[in-house]
PDB file of C-alpha atoms in Angstrom:
ATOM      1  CA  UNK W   1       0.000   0.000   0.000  1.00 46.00           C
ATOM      2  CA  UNK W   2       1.328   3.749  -1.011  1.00 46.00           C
ATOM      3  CA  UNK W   3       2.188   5.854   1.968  1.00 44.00           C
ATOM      4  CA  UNK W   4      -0.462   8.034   0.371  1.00 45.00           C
ATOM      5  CA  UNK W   5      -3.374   5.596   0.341  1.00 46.00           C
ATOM      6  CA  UNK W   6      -2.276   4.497   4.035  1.00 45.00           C
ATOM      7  CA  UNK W   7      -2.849   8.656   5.337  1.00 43.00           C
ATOM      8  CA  UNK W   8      -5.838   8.504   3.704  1.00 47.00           C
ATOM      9  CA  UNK W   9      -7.319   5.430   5.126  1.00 49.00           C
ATOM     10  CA  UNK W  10      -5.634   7.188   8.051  1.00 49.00           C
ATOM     11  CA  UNK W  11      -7.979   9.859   7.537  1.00 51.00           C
ATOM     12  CA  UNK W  12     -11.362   7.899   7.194  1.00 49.00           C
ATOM     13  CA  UNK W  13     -10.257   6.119  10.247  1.00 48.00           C
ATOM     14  CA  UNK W  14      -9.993   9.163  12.011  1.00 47.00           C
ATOM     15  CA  UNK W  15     -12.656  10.799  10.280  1.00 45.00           C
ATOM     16  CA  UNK W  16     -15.153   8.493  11.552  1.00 43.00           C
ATOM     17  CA  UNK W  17     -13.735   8.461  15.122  1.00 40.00           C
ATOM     18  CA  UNK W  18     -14.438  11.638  15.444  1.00 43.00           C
ATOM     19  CA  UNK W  19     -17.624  11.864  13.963  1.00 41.00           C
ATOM     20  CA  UNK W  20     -18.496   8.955  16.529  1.00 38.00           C
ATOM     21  CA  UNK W  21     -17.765  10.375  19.083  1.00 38.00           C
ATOM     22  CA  UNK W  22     -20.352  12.923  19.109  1.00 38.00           C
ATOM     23  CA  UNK W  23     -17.862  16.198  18.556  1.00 38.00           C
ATOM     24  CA  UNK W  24     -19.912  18.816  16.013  1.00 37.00           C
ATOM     25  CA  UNK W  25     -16.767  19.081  13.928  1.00 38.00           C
ATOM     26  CA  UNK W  26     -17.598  18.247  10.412  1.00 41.00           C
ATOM     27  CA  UNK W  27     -14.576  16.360   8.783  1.00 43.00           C
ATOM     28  CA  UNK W  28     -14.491  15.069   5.568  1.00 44.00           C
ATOM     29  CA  UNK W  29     -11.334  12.624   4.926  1.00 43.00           C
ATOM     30  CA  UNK W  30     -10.039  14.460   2.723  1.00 44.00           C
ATOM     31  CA  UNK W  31      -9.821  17.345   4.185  1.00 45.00           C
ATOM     32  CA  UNK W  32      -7.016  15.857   6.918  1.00 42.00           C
ATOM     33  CA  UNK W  33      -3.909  16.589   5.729  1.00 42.00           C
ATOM     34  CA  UNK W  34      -0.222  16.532   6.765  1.00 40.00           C
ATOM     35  CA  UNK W  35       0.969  19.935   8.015  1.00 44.00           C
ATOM     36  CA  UNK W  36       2.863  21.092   4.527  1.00 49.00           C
ATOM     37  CA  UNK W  37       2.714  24.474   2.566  1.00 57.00           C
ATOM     38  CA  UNK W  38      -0.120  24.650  -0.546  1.00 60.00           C
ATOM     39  CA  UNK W  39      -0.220  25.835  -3.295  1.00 65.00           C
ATOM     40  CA  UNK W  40      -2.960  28.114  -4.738  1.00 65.00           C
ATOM     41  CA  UNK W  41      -4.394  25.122  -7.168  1.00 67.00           C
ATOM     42  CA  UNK W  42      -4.690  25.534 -11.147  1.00 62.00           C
ATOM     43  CA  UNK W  43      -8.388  26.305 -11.298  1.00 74.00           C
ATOM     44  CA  UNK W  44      -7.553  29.059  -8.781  1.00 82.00           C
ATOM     45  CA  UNK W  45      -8.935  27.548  -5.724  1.00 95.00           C
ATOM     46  CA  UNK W  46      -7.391  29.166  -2.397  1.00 98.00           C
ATOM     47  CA  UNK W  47      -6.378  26.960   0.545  1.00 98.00           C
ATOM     48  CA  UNK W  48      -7.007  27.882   3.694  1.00 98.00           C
ATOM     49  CA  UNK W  49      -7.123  26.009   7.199  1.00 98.00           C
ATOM     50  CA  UNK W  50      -9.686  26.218  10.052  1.00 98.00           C
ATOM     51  CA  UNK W  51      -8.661  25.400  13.517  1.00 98.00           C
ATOM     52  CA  UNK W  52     -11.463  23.678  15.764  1.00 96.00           C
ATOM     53  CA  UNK W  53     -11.637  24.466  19.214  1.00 95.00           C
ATOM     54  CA  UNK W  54     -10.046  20.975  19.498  1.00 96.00           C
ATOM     55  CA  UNK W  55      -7.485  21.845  17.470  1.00 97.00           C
ATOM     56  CA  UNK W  56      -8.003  19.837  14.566  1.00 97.00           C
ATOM     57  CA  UNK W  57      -7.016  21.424  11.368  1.00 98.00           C
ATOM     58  CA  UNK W  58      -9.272  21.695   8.648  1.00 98.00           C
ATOM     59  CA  UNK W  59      -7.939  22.225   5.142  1.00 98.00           C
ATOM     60  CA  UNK W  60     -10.317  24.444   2.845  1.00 98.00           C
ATOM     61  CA  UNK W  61     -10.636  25.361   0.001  1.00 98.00           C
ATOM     62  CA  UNK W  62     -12.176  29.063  -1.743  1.00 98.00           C
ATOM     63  CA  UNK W  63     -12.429  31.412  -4.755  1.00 97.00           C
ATOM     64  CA  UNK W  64     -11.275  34.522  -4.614  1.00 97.00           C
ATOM     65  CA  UNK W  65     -14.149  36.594  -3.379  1.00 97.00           C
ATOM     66  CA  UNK W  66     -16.127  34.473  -1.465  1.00 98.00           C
ATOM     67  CA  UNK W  67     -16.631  35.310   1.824  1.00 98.00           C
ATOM     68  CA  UNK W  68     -15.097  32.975   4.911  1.00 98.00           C
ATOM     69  CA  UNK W  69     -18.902  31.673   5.948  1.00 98.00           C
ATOM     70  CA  UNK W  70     -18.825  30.366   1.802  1.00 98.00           C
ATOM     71  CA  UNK W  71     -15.676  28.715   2.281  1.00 98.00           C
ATOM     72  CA  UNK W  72     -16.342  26.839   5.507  1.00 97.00           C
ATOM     73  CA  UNK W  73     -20.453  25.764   4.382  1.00 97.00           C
ATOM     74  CA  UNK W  74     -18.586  24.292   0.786  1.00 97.00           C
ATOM     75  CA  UNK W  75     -15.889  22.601   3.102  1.00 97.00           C
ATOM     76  CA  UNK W  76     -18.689  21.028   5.258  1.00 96.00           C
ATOM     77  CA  UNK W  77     -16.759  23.115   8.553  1.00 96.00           C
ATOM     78  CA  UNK W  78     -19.131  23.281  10.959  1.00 93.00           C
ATOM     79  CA  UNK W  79     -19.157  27.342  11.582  1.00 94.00           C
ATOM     80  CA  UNK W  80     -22.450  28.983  11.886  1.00 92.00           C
ATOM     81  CA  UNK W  81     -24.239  31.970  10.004  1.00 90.00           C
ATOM     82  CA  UNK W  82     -27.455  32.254  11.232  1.00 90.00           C
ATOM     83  CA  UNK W  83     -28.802  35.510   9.531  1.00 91.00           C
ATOM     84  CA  UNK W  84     -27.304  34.023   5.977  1.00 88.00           C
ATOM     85  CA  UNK W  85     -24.441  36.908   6.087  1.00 92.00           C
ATOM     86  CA  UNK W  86     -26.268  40.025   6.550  1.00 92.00           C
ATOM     87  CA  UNK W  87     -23.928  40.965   9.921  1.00 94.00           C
ATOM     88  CA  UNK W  88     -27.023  40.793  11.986  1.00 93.00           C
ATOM     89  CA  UNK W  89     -25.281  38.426  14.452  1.00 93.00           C
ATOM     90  CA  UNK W  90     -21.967  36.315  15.672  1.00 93.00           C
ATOM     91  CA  UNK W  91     -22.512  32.921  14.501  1.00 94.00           C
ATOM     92  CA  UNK W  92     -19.833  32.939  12.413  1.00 96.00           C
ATOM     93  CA  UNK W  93     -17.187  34.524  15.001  1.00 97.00           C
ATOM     94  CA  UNK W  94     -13.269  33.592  13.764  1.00 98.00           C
ATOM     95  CA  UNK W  95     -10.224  34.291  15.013  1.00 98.00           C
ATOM     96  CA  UNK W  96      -7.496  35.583  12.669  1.00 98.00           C
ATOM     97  CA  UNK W  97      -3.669  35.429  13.407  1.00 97.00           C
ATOM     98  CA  UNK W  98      -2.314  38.859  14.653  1.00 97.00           C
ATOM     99  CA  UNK W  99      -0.407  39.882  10.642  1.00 97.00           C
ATOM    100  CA  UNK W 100      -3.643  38.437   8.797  1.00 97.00           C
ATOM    101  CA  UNK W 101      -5.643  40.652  11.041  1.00 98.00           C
ATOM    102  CA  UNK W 102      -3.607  43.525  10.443  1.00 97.00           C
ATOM    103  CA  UNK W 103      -3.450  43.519   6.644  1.00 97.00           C
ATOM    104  CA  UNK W 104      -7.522  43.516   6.761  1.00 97.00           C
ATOM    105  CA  UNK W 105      -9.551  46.491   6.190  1.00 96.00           C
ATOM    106  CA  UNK W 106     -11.102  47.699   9.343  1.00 96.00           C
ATOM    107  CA  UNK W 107     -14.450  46.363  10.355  1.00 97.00           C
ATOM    108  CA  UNK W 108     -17.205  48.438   9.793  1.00 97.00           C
ATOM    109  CA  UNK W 109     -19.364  49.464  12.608  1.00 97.00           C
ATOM    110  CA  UNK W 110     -21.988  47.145  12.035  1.00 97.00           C
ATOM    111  CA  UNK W 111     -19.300  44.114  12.928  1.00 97.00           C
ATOM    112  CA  UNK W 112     -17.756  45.496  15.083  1.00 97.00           C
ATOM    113  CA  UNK W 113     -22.060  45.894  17.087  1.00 96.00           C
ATOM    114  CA  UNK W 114     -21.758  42.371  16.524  1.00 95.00           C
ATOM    115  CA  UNK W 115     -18.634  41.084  17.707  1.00 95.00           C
ATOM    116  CA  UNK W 116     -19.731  42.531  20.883  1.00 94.00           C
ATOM    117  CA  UNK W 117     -22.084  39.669  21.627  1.00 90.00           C
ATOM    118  CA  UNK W 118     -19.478  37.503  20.360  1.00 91.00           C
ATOM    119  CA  UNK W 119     -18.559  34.508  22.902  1.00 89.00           C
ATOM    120  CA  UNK W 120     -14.810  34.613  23.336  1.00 92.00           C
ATOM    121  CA  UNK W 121     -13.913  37.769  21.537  1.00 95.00           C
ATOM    122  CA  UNK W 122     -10.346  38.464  21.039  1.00 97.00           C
ATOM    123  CA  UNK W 123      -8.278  41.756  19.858  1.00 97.00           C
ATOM    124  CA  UNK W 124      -8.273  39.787  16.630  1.00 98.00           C
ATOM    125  CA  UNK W 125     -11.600  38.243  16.132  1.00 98.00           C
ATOM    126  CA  UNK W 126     -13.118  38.812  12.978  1.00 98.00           C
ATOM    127  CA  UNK W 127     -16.898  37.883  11.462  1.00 98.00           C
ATOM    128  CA  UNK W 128     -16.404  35.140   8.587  1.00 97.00           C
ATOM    129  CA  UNK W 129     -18.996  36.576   6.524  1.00 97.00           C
ATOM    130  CA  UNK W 130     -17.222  40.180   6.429  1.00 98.00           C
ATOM    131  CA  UNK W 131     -14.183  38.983   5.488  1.00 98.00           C
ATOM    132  CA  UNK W 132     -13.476  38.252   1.371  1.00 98.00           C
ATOM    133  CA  UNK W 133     -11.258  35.895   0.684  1.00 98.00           C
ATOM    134  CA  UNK W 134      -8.236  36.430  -1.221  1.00 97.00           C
ATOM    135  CA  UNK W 135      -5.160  34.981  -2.454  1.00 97.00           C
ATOM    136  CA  UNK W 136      -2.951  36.947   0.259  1.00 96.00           C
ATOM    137  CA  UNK W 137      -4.349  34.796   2.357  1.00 98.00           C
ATOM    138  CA  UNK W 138      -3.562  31.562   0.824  1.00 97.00           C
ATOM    139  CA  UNK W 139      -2.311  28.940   3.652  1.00 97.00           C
ATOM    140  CA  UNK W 140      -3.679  30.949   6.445  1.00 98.00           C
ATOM    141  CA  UNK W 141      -5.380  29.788   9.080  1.00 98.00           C
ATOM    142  CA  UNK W 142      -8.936  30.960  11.221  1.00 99.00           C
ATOM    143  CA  UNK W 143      -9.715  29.650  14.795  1.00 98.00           C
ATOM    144  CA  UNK W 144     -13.184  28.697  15.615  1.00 97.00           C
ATOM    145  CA  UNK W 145     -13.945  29.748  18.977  1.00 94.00           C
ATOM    146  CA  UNK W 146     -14.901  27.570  21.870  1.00 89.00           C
ATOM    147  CA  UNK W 147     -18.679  28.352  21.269  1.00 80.00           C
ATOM    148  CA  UNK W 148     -21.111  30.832  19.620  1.00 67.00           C
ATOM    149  CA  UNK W 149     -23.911  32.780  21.079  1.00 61.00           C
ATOM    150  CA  UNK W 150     -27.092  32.955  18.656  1.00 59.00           C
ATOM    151  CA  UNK W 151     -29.330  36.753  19.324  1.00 52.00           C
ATOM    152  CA  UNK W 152     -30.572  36.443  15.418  1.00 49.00           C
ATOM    153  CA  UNK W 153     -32.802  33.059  15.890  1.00 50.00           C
ATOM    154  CA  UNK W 154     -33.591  31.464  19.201  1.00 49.00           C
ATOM    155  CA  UNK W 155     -33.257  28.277  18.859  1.00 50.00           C
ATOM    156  CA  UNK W 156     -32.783  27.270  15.138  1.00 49.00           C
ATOM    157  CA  UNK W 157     -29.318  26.585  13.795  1.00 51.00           C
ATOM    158  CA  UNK W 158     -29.610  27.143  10.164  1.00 50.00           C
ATOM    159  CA  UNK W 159     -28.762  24.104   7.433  1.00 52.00           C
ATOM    160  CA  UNK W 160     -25.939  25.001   5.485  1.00 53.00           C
ATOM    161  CA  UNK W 161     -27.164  25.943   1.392  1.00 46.00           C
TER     162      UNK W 161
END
């Protein structure tokens, strides 16, 4: 068996574990990958990496343009956007390292209301659906935080489109 067939059986294995065991962290097996530096692929597809609370890395990939909350519903990561991107809450609360942070645009006021109510705001926390992606950002990586607090909808958690 190829060393890469093994890590990817690796994956499924681990995949599945975790799935198992009840953890809200959706993983596909592909998505596991050894730590390495990527490459921005031929059809143009940015990668990026979400941390889980666990700290489980993620691998992602975007387009240019979409917005973080895009990325992580088409990479089945389990981040929340209850109002559907209109920054009318903190579902999708991320934390950015301290130079990605800095090279964004400011937030605009209407984030920054938001990120008040965010659980486990940081001097670098940042709303995924605020935040285009771009190809500066390629191998970076965004934090989910420990938990989310939902003021949009009380009680519904929103199915990913």
């Amino acid at each position: 068996m190829s060393f890469r067939n093994a890590f990817r059986r690796l994956g499924q294995g681990l995949a599945g574990k975790i799935k198992n065991n009840g953890l809200q962290t959706a993983l596909k097996p592909g998505n596991i990958i050894a730590d390495q530096g990527f490459r921005i692929t031929p059809t143009g597809r940015i990668p990026i990496t979400f941390v889980t609370p666990e700290k489980l890395e993620i691998k992602a990939f975007g387009e240019e343009g979409m917005n973080l909350l895009e990325v992580a519903h088409e990479n089945d990561v389990d981040l929340e956007g209850a109002c559907e991107c209109s920054c009318a809450c903190s579902t999708c609360h991320l934390i950015l390292e301290e130079g990605l942070y800095d090279n964004l645009e400011e937030p605009s006021d209407e984030e920054m209301d938001m990120l008040d109510l965010a659980f486990g705001l940081t001097e670098t926390s940042r709303l995924g659906c605020q935040i285009k992606l771009t190809k500066d950002m390629a191998n970076s990586k965004f934090y989910l935080p420990a938990a989310t607090r939902n003021f949009y909808v009380d009680g519904a958690k929103p199915t990913h489109h």
